[in-house]
C-alpha cells in the first residue's frame, strides 16, 4: 500500500501547492508511482502548476459524488509517465467533500500508487481537515515570517488531534519545509533565521527552498520546478527533500552559505 502525505500550511501564499507539485514530480522522477490530489475545492491551482488545466474533465468531487470513476478523473502527466493528478472542482463548494467519499478515494489511490500527495487548502477549514485526515506523513510548509510560522504551529496542533492517526493514539510523522528563504534578508533581520523557525515549531527539517525566480518561471510555463530546470537551486533542494523523505540522511544546506554542512539542524528537532 502506498503512503499518504499531506502538504499543508496555516497561511496561504507560502508555496504549498508549488511544493506539492515539485515533491510529487521529484518522487516520480525517482521512479515511484505518484498521484497528487488537489483538495482546494473552488480555488484549484495545482492543474495550472502541473500544466494540465486543459485536460481536466472530471475531478475529485465528481468521483466522490459518483458522477465519474476514479480512472476517468486521473490525469497522466505528459512528461513523467508515473506522475498523475487528481484535480479539485472549480465550480463546486467544499460541502461536496464528504468524509466517507474522501476515505474511499484515498483507499483506492493507496492501492495503486506508491505515494498519494494531498495538496491541502491553507488554514483549518473543512477541505484542510479532510486532506490531512488519512495522512501517514505531514509536510508543513512555511515561510520564515512570524505570521506564517505562528499559523503553522496551529496546524501542527490539528495534525496531533484531528487526524485518523491521532484518534487511534498513533503519532503523526511531521516534517518542516521552509520556503522562500533569503539568507541576506534573514541576516538583516527582515525574516526569521532557520534556527528561529525550528525553535518555534520543533519538528524535523525536511528542506530549505531558496527564494528564486526559477520557481515563478516554472509555474508560469505549467511545470513543477524539478521538471522545468533540474539543476536550478530550488529543484536541487526539492530533490534533496525527497531523498530525506525516503530515509536518506543528507546534510542540510542553507541557501547562500558557502559551507555545505548544517548537520546540527537536520534531525535535531524531534516531532
XYZ file of N, CA and C in Angstrom:
813
model
N 0.852 -1.209 0.000
C 0.000 0.000 0.000
C 0.878 1.246 0.000
N 0.442 2.254 -0.721
C 1.197 3.493 -0.782
C 1.078 4.307 0.491
N 1.948 5.290 0.592
C 1.906 6.205 1.733
C 1.174 7.485 1.338
N 0.453 8.035 2.300
C -0.294 9.270 2.067
C 0.426 10.424 2.763
N 0.736 11.445 1.975
C 1.383 12.646 2.510
C 0.404 13.804 2.381
N 0.232 14.582 3.447
C -0.498 15.838 3.309
C 0.525 16.975 3.321
N 0.418 17.846 2.328
C 1.249 19.052 2.275
C 0.348 20.196 2.727
N 0.676 20.789 3.862
C -0.259 21.705 4.492
C 0.450 22.963 4.993
N -0.342 23.982 5.283
C 0.197 25.222 5.856
C -0.937 25.959 6.548
N -0.573 26.813 7.478
C -1.597 27.606 8.145
C -1.973 28.825 7.342
N -1.021 29.354 6.591
C -1.198 30.604 5.869
C -1.121 30.341 4.362
N -1.917 31.041 3.596
C -1.864 30.925 2.145
C -0.665 31.664 1.566
N -0.296 31.303 0.335
C 0.757 32.019 -0.368
C 2.168 31.671 0.061
N 2.340 30.540 0.739
C 3.679 30.182 1.205
C 4.394 29.227 0.246
N 3.710 28.814 -0.815
C 4.329 27.892 -1.775
C 3.931 26.451 -1.554
N 2.791 26.249 -0.932
C 2.339 24.883 -0.610
C 2.018 24.087 -1.877
N 1.219 24.679 -2.767
C 0.852 23.966 -4.000
C 2.069 23.780 -4.903
N 2.905 24.795 -4.983
C 4.150 24.670 -5.746
C 5.002 23.528 -5.202
N 5.040 23.423 -3.880
C 5.831 22.358 -3.251
C 5.187 20.990 -3.476
N 3.852 20.917 -3.428
C 3.176 19.643 -3.698
C 3.546 19.140 -5.087
N 3.501 20.034 -6.076
C 3.836 19.660 -7.451
C 5.298 19.246 -7.577
N 6.187 20.021 -6.963
C 7.628 19.739 -7.076
C 8.000 18.432 -6.376
N 7.441 18.204 -5.186
C 7.742 16.962 -4.462
C 7.166 15.753 -5.205
N 5.931 15.920 -5.713
C 5.319 14.827 -6.463
C 6.133 14.487 -7.703
N 6.552 15.515 -8.428
C 7.344 15.284 -9.640
C 8.689 14.656 -9.296
N 9.325 15.146 -8.238
C 10.646 14.616 -7.856
C 10.542 13.142 -7.463
N 9.484 12.784 -6.743
C 9.283 11.370 -6.394
C 9.067 10.538 -7.652
N 8.274 11.053 -8.587
C 8.026 10.331 -9.832
C 9.308 10.235 -10.667
N 10.108 11.284 -10.654
C 11.373 11.263 -11.400
C 12.345 10.218 -10.833
N 12.143 9.852 -9.567
C 12.988 8.808 -8.968
C 12.472 7.408 -9.296
N 11.349 7.334 -10.040
C 10.821 6.049 -10.478
C 9.572 5.583 -9.757
N 9.150 6.316 -8.724
C 7.957 5.920 -7.969
C 6.688 6.352 -8.705
N 5.594 5.631 -8.419
C 4.299 5.982 -8.995
C 3.578 6.927 -8.019
N 3.228 8.100 -8.510
C 2.770 9.181 -7.632
C 1.478 9.799 -8.166
N 0.553 10.096 -7.241
C -0.604 10.911 -7.601
C -0.659 12.106 -6.657
N -0.896 13.270 -7.226
C -1.048 14.489 -6.433
C -2.520 14.884 -6.482
N -3.137 15.024 -5.304
C -4.573 15.273 -5.211
C -4.806 16.703 -4.723
N -5.576 17.458 -5.501
C -5.884 18.844 -5.140
C -7.155 18.869 -4.289
N -7.024 19.301 -3.026
C -8.183 19.390 -2.128
C -8.742 20.810 -2.052
N -8.197 21.724 -2.819
C -8.627 23.126 -2.706
C -9.842 23.374 -3.602
N -10.988 22.824 -3.188
C -12.215 22.918 -3.983
C -12.635 24.390 -4.134
N -12.883 24.783 -5.375
C -13.290 26.154 -5.666
C -12.132 27.092 -5.973
N -10.927 26.719 -5.556
C -9.758 27.594 -5.772
C -8.568 26.786 -6.276
N -8.830 25.821 -7.158
C -7.749 24.924 -7.571
C -6.668 25.662 -8.370
N -5.426 25.271 -8.153
C -4.289 25.813 -8.901
C -3.305 24.730 -9.330
N -3.427 23.578 -8.711
C -2.453 22.522 -8.970
C -2.420 22.125 -10.451
N -3.599 22.130 -11.094
C -3.644 21.776 -12.518
C -2.860 22.774 -13.362
N -2.888 24.052 -12.975
C -2.125 25.070 -13.701
C -0.630 24.869 -13.519
N -0.224 24.650 -12.283
C 1.203 24.499 -11.984
C 1.778 23.243 -12.635
N 0.917 22.223 -12.827
C 1.387 20.991 -13.456
C 1.101 20.965 -14.960
N 0.565 22.071 -15.484
C 0.363 22.164 -16.931
C -0.729 21.263 -17.466
N -1.756 20.996 -16.629
C -2.799 20.052 -17.045
C -4.187 20.688 -17.077
N -4.255 22.005 -17.043
C -5.556 22.673 -16.873
C -6.519 22.404 -18.030
N -5.992 22.184 -19.229
C -6.883 21.949 -20.373
C -7.339 20.492 -20.462
N -6.780 19.635 -19.617
C -7.139 18.211 -19.650
C -8.184 17.834 -18.596
N -8.551 18.790 -17.760
C -9.489 18.467 -16.678
C -10.896 18.283 -17.244
N -11.443 17.094 -17.071
C -12.821 16.796 -17.458
C -13.632 16.464 -16.208
N -13.122 15.518 -15.430
C -13.740 15.160 -14.155
C -12.773 15.499 -13.019
N -13.316 15.585 -11.806
C -12.482 15.987 -10.677
C -12.812 15.173 -9.428
N -12.169 15.544 -8.336
C -12.327 14.824 -7.066
C -13.791 14.784 -6.614
N -14.487 15.893 -6.735
C -15.891 15.930 -6.310
C -16.747 15.012 -7.183
N -16.493 15.000 -8.490
C -17.236 14.099 -9.386
C -17.082 12.644 -8.949
N -15.864 12.272 -8.539
C -15.618 10.891 -8.108
C -16.353 10.616 -6.797
N -16.264 11.544 -5.855
C -16.917 11.361 -4.553
C -18.435 11.292 -4.708
N -18.975 12.084 -5.610
C -20.419 12.099 -5.811
C -20.904 10.967 -6.723
N -19.997 10.145 -7.207
C -20.379 9.016 -8.047
C -20.706 9.409 -9.478
N -20.267 10.594 -9.891
C -20.552 11.072 -11.250
C -19.481 10.636 -12.258
N -18.365 10.122 -11.740
C -17.288 9.619 -12.609
C -16.480 8.595 -11.839
N -15.862 7.665 -12.581
C -14.962 6.711 -11.937
C -13.618 7.386 -11.680
N -12.891 6.843 -10.719
C -11.588 7.414 -10.387
C -10.666 7.453 -11.604
N -10.687 6.379 -12.396
C -9.809 6.318 -13.563
C -10.149 7.394 -14.602
N -11.416 7.836 -14.606
C -11.818 8.884 -15.553
C -11.302 10.262 -15.126
N -11.089 10.435 -13.839
C -10.687 11.751 -13.329
C -9.166 11.916 -13.246
N -8.437 10.803 -13.195
C -6.976 10.894 -13.082
C -6.366 11.390 -14.391
N -5.426 12.318 -14.274
C -4.748 12.876 -15.453
C -3.278 12.479 -15.405
N -2.831 11.788 -16.443
C -1.431 11.358 -16.501
C -0.561 12.503 -17.017
N 0.583 12.722 -16.349
C 1.480 13.793 -16.754
C 2.069 13.530 -18.133
N 2.281 14.616 -18.887
C 2.795 14.492 -20.248
C 4.288 14.172 -20.281
N 4.996 14.495 -19.179
C 6.458 14.386 -19.186
C 6.980 13.187 -18.410
N 6.293 12.844 -17.317
C 6.730 11.718 -16.470
C 5.571 10.732 -16.387
N 5.755 9.547 -16.902
C 4.624 8.619 -17.046
C 4.126 8.051 -15.721
N 4.912 8.189 -14.642
C 4.477 7.677 -13.337
C 3.871 8.758 -12.456
N 3.616 9.929 -13.039
C 3.060 11.061 -12.270
C 1.627 11.346 -12.731
N 0.699 11.415 -11.758
C -0.718 11.649 -12.063
C -1.254 12.802 -11.208
N -2.317 13.396 -11.705
C -3.012 14.476 -10.979
C -4.482 14.108 -10.835
N -5.028 14.316 -9.620
C -6.475 14.260 -9.413
C -6.901 15.681 -9.047
N -7.515 16.392 -9.998
C -7.806 17.815 -9.771
C -8.990 18.031 -8.836
N -9.044 19.243 -8.285
C -10.201 19.661 -7.485
C -11.248 20.262 -8.411
N -12.469 20.380 -7.883
C -13.523 21.051 -8.649
C -13.334 22.565 -8.561
N -13.603 23.232 -9.661
C -13.507 24.695 -9.666
C -14.860 25.333 -9.396
N -15.935 24.569 -9.588
C -17.270 25.174 -9.529
C -18.107 24.712 -8.332
N -17.721 23.650 -7.666
C -18.490 23.155 -6.525
C -17.928 23.751 -5.238
N -18.659 23.587 -4.110
C -18.090 24.086 -2.851
C -17.627 22.924 -1.986
N -16.979 23.282 -0.881
C -16.305 22.272 -0.052
C -17.272 21.303 0.609
N -18.549 21.671 0.707
C -19.524 20.777 1.323
C -19.721 19.501 0.507
N -19.280 19.526 -0.748
C -19.394 18.324 -1.585
C -18.327 17.279 -1.247
N -17.350 17.670 -0.425
C -16.358 16.696 0.040
C -16.903 16.029 1.302
N -17.188 14.749 1.230
C -17.695 14.036 2.396
C -16.581 13.176 2.992
N -16.662 12.948 4.294
C -15.649 12.121 4.955
C -15.611 10.728 4.347
N -16.799 10.155 4.114
C -16.870 8.799 3.559
C -16.310 8.752 2.146
N -16.626 9.782 1.364
C -16.146 9.833 -0.012
C -14.632 9.976 -0.081
N -14.076 10.841 0.751
C -12.625 11.035 0.772
C -11.923 9.748 1.213
N -12.457 9.091 2.224
C -11.858 7.833 2.696
C -11.825 6.790 1.576
N -12.906 6.697 0.834
C -12.988 5.722 -0.252
C -11.978 6.035 -1.362
N -11.870 7.305 -1.732
C -10.943 7.700 -2.803
C -9.494 7.477 -2.371
N -9.153 7.904 -1.144
C -7.777 7.733 -0.666
C -7.425 6.246 -0.577
N -8.367 5.437 -0.114
C -8.121 3.991 -0.032
C -7.829 3.397 -1.400
N -8.593 3.823 -2.407
C -8.382 3.309 -3.769
C -7.027 3.773 -4.322
N -6.679 5.023 -4.060
C -5.402 5.545 -4.567
C -4.213 4.839 -3.912
N -4.317 4.553 -2.614
C -3.216 3.882 -1.902
C -2.907 2.509 -2.490
N -3.928 1.870 -3.058
C -3.704 0.532 -3.601
C -3.064 0.565 -4.989
N -2.998 1.739 -5.606
C -2.457 1.830 -6.969
C -1.184 2.677 -7.078
N -0.892 3.468 -6.039
C 0.256 4.378 -6.125
C 1.201 4.162 -4.943
N 2.494 4.466 -5.184
C 3.474 4.416 -4.089
C 3.273 5.592 -3.132
N 2.921 6.738 -3.696
C 2.743 7.949 -2.903
C 1.455 8.659 -3.324
N 0.649 9.031 -2.329
C -0.537 9.854 -2.555
C -0.281 11.178 -1.844
N -0.103 12.236 -2.626
C 0.215 13.546 -2.049
C -1.038 14.411 -2.060
N -1.514 14.783 -0.880
C -2.725 15.594 -0.758
C -2.334 17.056 -0.579
N -2.645 17.862 -1.587
C -2.364 19.299 -1.521
C -3.531 19.970 -0.793
N -3.310 20.320 0.458
C -4.375 20.848 1.306
C -4.604 22.335 1.052
N -5.850 22.797 1.214
C -6.051 24.243 1.261
C -5.358 24.800 2.506
N -5.003 26.077 2.479
C -4.418 26.694 3.671
C -5.490 26.829 4.746
N -5.043 26.853 5.993
C -5.976 27.111 7.080
C -6.521 25.848 7.703
N -7.686 26.013 8.372
C -8.196 24.909 9.193
C -9.625 24.532 8.822
N -10.086 24.998 7.644
C -11.480 24.703 7.301
C -11.639 23.252 6.808
N -12.853 22.929 6.360
C -13.219 21.545 6.072
C -12.277 20.837 5.077
N -11.952 21.506 3.989
C -11.077 20.887 2.993
C -9.720 20.530 3.583
N -9.216 21.388 4.461
C -7.901 21.145 5.075
C -7.951 19.960 6.033
N -8.992 19.890 6.839
C -9.069 18.783 7.807
C -9.311 17.448 7.098
N -10.057 17.467 5.985
C -10.257 16.222 5.228
C -8.969 15.801 4.519
N -8.195 16.780 4.036
C -6.938 16.465 3.346
C -5.937 15.804 4.286
N -5.928 16.214 5.558
C -4.942 15.669 6.493
C -5.439 14.404 7.206
N -6.717 14.119 7.130
C -7.314 13.070 7.975
C -6.674 11.694 7.784
N -6.373 11.302 6.561
C -5.877 9.946 6.298
C -4.364 9.903 6.067
N -3.681 10.982 6.400
C -2.252 11.072 6.104
C -1.417 10.179 7.013
N -0.344 9.611 6.417
C 0.676 8.911 7.193
C 1.791 9.871 7.592
N 2.022 10.867 6.717
C 3.120 11.820 6.894
C 2.582 13.219 6.587
N 3.007 14.203 7.360
C 2.620 15.596 7.085
C 3.860 16.419 6.780
N 3.766 17.217 5.731
C 4.812 18.194 5.429
C 4.205 19.573 5.641
N 4.727 20.283 6.640
C 4.221 21.608 6.975
C 5.090 22.640 6.256
N 4.467 23.399 5.359
C 5.196 24.377 4.555
C 5.040 25.750 5.202
N 6.163 26.434 5.380
C 6.083 27.774 5.969
C 7.155 28.686 5.392
N 6.868 29.972 5.375
C 7.866 30.996 5.059
C 8.539 31.402 6.359
N 9.725 31.972 6.274
C 10.392 32.422 7.505
C 9.850 33.772 7.986
N 8.555 33.862 8.131
C 7.900 35.084 8.615
C 7.073 34.719 9.843
N 6.967 35.676 10.767
C 6.338 35.385 12.047
C 4.898 34.885 11.886
N 4.112 35.562 11.041
C 2.709 35.174 10.900
C 2.574 33.775 10.310
N 3.415 33.442 9.334
C 3.369 32.132 8.702
C 3.757 31.033 9.694
N 4.789 31.293 10.477
C 5.253 30.300 11.451
C 4.204 30.101 12.546
N 3.613 31.205 12.998
C 2.592 31.099 14.043
C 1.408 30.247 13.562
N 0.957 30.478 12.317
C -0.163 29.704 11.789
C 0.213 28.233 11.580
N 1.471 27.989 11.233
C 1.927 26.596 11.074
C 1.890 25.862 12.402
N 2.179 26.585 13.476
C 2.129 25.971 14.805
C 0.718 25.480 15.114
N -0.260 26.229 14.664
C -1.645 25.814 14.886
C -1.973 24.558 14.065
N -1.456 24.503 12.837
C -1.672 23.317 12.003
C -1.072 22.075 12.651
N 0.105 22.233 13.249
C 0.735 21.089 13.927
C -0.177 20.578 15.047
N -0.834 21.506 15.739
C -1.791 21.108 16.766
C -2.936 20.292 16.191
N -3.428 20.681 15.026
C -4.514 19.928 14.379
C -4.044 18.543 13.945
N -2.817 18.471 13.415
C -2.278 17.174 12.982
C -2.184 16.205 14.158
N -1.949 16.745 15.343
C -1.822 15.899 16.538
C -3.158 15.612 17.207
N -4.251 16.154 16.668
C -5.527 15.956 17.367
C -6.690 15.555 16.462
N -6.653 15.948 15.179
C -7.824 15.761 14.323
C -7.671 14.690 13.254
N -6.517 14.057 13.177
C -6.308 13.066 12.111
C -6.694 11.668 12.602
N -6.797 10.747 11.643
C -7.130 9.370 11.990
C -6.046 8.765 12.881
N -4.790 9.082 12.585
C -3.693 8.579 13.414
C -3.847 9.061 14.853
N -4.176 10.337 15.035
C -4.340 10.883 16.383
C -5.481 10.179 17.115
N -6.573 9.942 16.395
C -7.725 9.276 17.022
C -7.406 7.837 17.422
N -6.453 7.215 16.704
C -6.056 5.843 17.029
C -4.902 5.789 18.029
N -4.512 6.959 18.541
C -3.440 7.011 19.518
C -2.057 6.872 18.918
N -1.951 7.079 17.579
C -0.656 6.962 16.909
C -0.057 8.354 16.688
N 1.248 8.387 16.483
C 1.954 9.641 16.287
C 2.085 9.952 14.798
N 1.728 11.146 14.399
C 1.873 11.568 13.005
C 3.324 11.958 12.737
N 3.899 11.400 11.658
C 5.250 11.813 11.246
C 5.157 13.172 10.572
N 5.849 14.161 11.117
C 5.740 15.528 10.596
C 7.121 16.052 10.195
N 7.129 16.840 9.115
C 8.365 17.456 8.643
C 8.099 18.913 8.289
N 9.133 19.711 8.417
C 9.037 21.132 8.076
C 9.741 21.397 6.745
N 9.048 22.094 5.845
C 9.656 22.549 4.594
C 9.642 24.076 4.616
N 10.819 24.656 4.691
C 10.946 26.114 4.777
C 11.146 26.668 3.372
N 10.215 27.507 2.929
C 10.253 28.005 1.546
C 10.602 29.493 1.497
N 11.013 29.930 0.303
C 11.310 31.338 0.027
C 12.335 31.910 1.005
N 13.342 31.105 1.307
C 14.356 31.553 2.269
C 15.410 32.415 1.576
N 15.652 33.582 2.151
C 16.629 34.532 1.618
C 17.640 34.818 2.725
N 18.859 34.264 2.626
C 19.823 34.423 3.728
C 20.198 35.879 3.999
N 20.221 36.712 2.961
C 20.585 38.118 3.166
C 19.514 38.820 4.008
N 18.257 38.563 3.687
C 17.164 39.166 4.474
C 17.150 38.616 5.888
N 17.449 37.347 6.023
C 17.490 36.760 7.371
C 18.609 37.396 8.189
N 19.735 37.637 7.539
C 20.876 38.239 8.237
C 20.563 39.673 8.661
N 19.789 40.378 7.824
C 19.408 41.764 8.164
C 18.297 41.814 9.209
N 17.713 40.687 9.519
C 16.615 40.670 10.481
C 15.265 40.932 9.843
N 15.193 40.888 8.500
C 13.922 41.115 7.803
C 13.047 39.861 7.807
N 13.616 38.726 8.093
C 12.852 37.481 8.226
C 13.532 36.620 9.278
N 12.828 35.584 9.726
C 13.384 34.710 10.747
C 14.522 33.866 10.177
N 15.481 33.545 11.021
C 16.528 32.615 10.621
C 16.026 31.180 10.807
N 16.738 30.256 10.189
C 16.330 28.852 10.247
C 16.207 28.382 11.693
N 17.198 28.727 12.496
C 17.180 28.314 13.910
C 15.942 28.836 14.636
N 15.560 30.082 14.316
C 14.386 30.673 14.976
C 13.122 29.867 14.654
N 12.962 29.499 13.372
C 11.770 28.749 12.948
C 11.737 27.378 13.627
N 12.897 26.725 13.666
C 12.960 25.403 14.294
C 12.675 25.482 15.786
N 13.126 26.559 16.401
C 12.889 26.740 17.833
C 11.401 26.834 18.134
N 10.660 27.509 17.232
C 9.225 27.708 17.462
C 8.432 26.441 17.138
N 8.722 25.808 16.001
C 7.876 24.699 15.537
C 8.328 23.335 16.055
N 9.630 23.180 16.265
C 10.155 21.962 16.884
C 9.727 20.668 16.175
N 9.825 20.668 14.835
C 9.650 19.432 14.071
C 10.849 19.302 13.123
N 11.175 18.101 12.674
C 12.377 17.918 11.844
C 12.295 18.686 10.525
N 13.442 19.180 10.120
C 13.530 19.968 8.891
C 13.745 19.043 7.693
N 12.852 19.143 6.709
C 12.956 18.311 5.506
C 13.766 19.003 4.414
N 13.679 20.326 4.360
C 14.403 21.044 3.325
C 14.229 22.545 3.453
N 15.155 23.272 2.815
C 15.081 24.736 2.756
C 15.086 25.120 1.281
N 13.979 25.700 0.821
C 13.858 26.072 -0.588
C 14.211 27.558 -0.721
N 15.227 27.871 -1.504
C 15.643 29.276 -1.596
C 14.645 30.124 -2.377
N 14.580 31.406 -2.010
C 13.823 32.359 -2.822
C 14.463 32.417 -4.205
N 13.688 32.214 -5.256
C 14.286 32.138 -6.589
C 13.240 32.419 -7.664
N 13.658 33.134 -8.699
C 12.782 33.363 -9.844
C 12.553 32.080 -10.633
N 13.393 31.078 -10.430
C 13.208 29.799 -11.131
C 11.859 29.166 -10.798
N 11.402 29.356 -9.552
C 10.116 28.794 -9.143
C 8.976 29.485 -9.898
N 9.028 30.805 -9.976
C 7.990 31.558 -10.683
C 8.001 31.237 -12.180
N 9.187 31.157 -12.758
C 9.287 30.839 -14.192
C 8.698 29.456 -14.478
N 8.962 28.500 -13.604
C 8.431 27.149 -13.802
C 6.905 27.153 -13.721
N 6.364 27.862 -12.726
C 4.905 27.923 -12.582
C 4.266 28.561 -13.809
N 4.903 29.583 -14.335
C 4.340 30.298 -15.486
C 4.297 29.467 -16.762
N 5.150 28.449 -16.840
C 5.103 27.577 -18.025
C 4.371 26.273 -17.724
N 3.758 26.183 -16.539
C 2.985 24.989 -16.201
C 3.843 23.766 -15.965
N 4.890 23.950 -15.161
C 5.784 22.826 -14.901
C 6.300 22.881 -13.466
N 6.295 21.751 -12.759
C 6.994 21.710 -11.466
C 8.457 22.090 -11.685
N 9.055 22.784 -10.727
C 10.405 23.303 -10.939
C 11.427 22.174 -11.113
N 11.155 20.997 -10.569
C 12.093 19.875 -10.729
C 12.092 19.332 -12.150
N 11.038 19.627 -12.908
C 10.980 19.235 -14.318
C 11.442 20.373 -15.226
N 11.149 21.613 -14.827
C 11.489 22.763 -15.679
C 12.996 22.979 -15.757
N 13.683 22.837 -14.626
C 15.132 23.041 -14.595
C 15.710 22.209 -13.454
N 16.132 21.004 -13.789
C 16.594 20.058 -12.767
C 17.815 20.541 -12.011
N 18.590 21.467 -12.620
C 19.826 21.928 -11.983
C 19.657 23.239 -11.241
N 18.466 23.801 -11.230
C 18.259 25.059 -10.504
C 18.353 24.809 -9.001
N 18.634 25.868 -8.252
C 18.796 25.727 -6.796
C 17.529 25.205 -6.112
N 16.340 25.741 -6.428
C 15.152 25.181 -5.771
C 14.884 23.725 -6.163
N 15.143 23.369 -7.425
C 14.933 21.970 -7.836
C 15.847 21.042 -7.046
N 17.117 21.416 -6.910
C 18.050 20.584 -6.146
C 17.609 20.449 -4.698
N 17.060 21.549 -4.146
C 16.577 21.497 -2.752
C 15.384 20.544 -2.627
N 14.495 20.555 -3.616
C 13.352 19.622 -3.578
C 13.824 18.169 -3.754
N 14.789 17.950 -4.647
C 15.303 16.583 -4.809
C 15.904 16.070 -3.499
N 16.648 16.938 -2.807
C 17.238 16.536 -1.517
C 16.137 16.252 -0.495
N 15.080 17.070 -0.508
C 13.967 16.864 0.435
C 13.330 15.485 0.208
N 13.173 15.111 -1.052
C 12.585 13.803 -1.372
C 13.498 12.664 -0.908
N 14.797 12.837 -1.074
C 15.729 11.800 -0.607
C 15.646 11.649 0.911
N 15.500 12.757 1.626
C 15.339 12.671 3.096
C 14.013 12.005 3.439
N 12.979 12.346 2.676
C 11.661 11.748 2.914
C 11.720 10.230 2.765
N 12.589 9.766 1.861
C 12.708 8.326 1.621
C 13.742 7.665 2.534
N 14.249 8.436 3.485
C 15.076 7.835 4.522
C 16.558 8.104 4.460
N 17.035 8.835 3.443
C 18.471 9.133 3.374
C 18.832 10.197 4.406
N 20.005 10.077 4.970
C 20.477 11.035 5.961
C 21.434 12.015 5.291
N 20.874 13.036 4.682
C 21.670 14.017 3.950
C 21.955 15.229 4.824
N 23.140 15.835 4.666
C 23.393 17.094 5.376
C 22.489 18.190 4.837
N 22.145 19.133 5.693
C 21.271 20.236 5.285
C 22.116 21.425 4.837
N 21.769 21.996 3.703
C 22.480 23.165 3.191
C 21.575 24.383 3.280
N 22.103 25.461 3.870
C 21.344 26.701 3.909
C 21.661 27.491 2.646
N 20.632 27.880 1.862
C 20.895 28.635 0.633
C 21.764 29.858 0.895
N 22.777 30.024 0.065
C 23.631 31.208 0.177
C 24.828 31.017 1.069
N 24.863 29.959 1.836
C 26.010 29.725 2.707
C 27.044 28.898 1.975
N 28.321 29.245 2.140
C 29.380 28.533 1.438
C 29.597 27.165 2.046
N 29.495 27.070 3.369
C 29.689 25.762 3.985
C 28.476 24.893 3.718
N 28.737 23.661 3.364
C 27.662 22.789 2.923
C 27.008 21.964 4.004
N 27.605 21.978 5.170
C 27.066 21.100 6.183
C 26.358 21.887 7.284
N 25.210 21.392 7.602
C 24.459 22.014 8.683
C 23.776 20.899 9.466
N 24.555 19.886 9.749
C 24.016 18.699 10.395
C 23.395 18.967 11.739
N 23.831 20.034 12.404
C 23.270 20.297 13.728
C 21.788 20.653 13.640
N 21.345 21.097 12.446
C 19.923 21.418 12.312
C 19.134 20.171 11.962
N 19.597 19.432 10.935
C 18.812 18.298 10.452
C 18.700 17.229 11.529
N 17.504 16.872 11.842
C 17.282 15.808 12.802
C 17.387 16.238 14.248
N 17.661 17.518 14.471
C 17.822 17.952 15.854
C 16.495 18.071 16.571
N 15.482 18.487 15.824
C 14.187 18.688 16.443
C 13.292 17.485 16.188
N 12.990 16.766 17.195
C 12.124 15.601 17.046
C 10.671 16.003 17.127
N 9.834 15.363 16.290
C 8.410 15.688 16.314
C 7.767 15.154 17.573
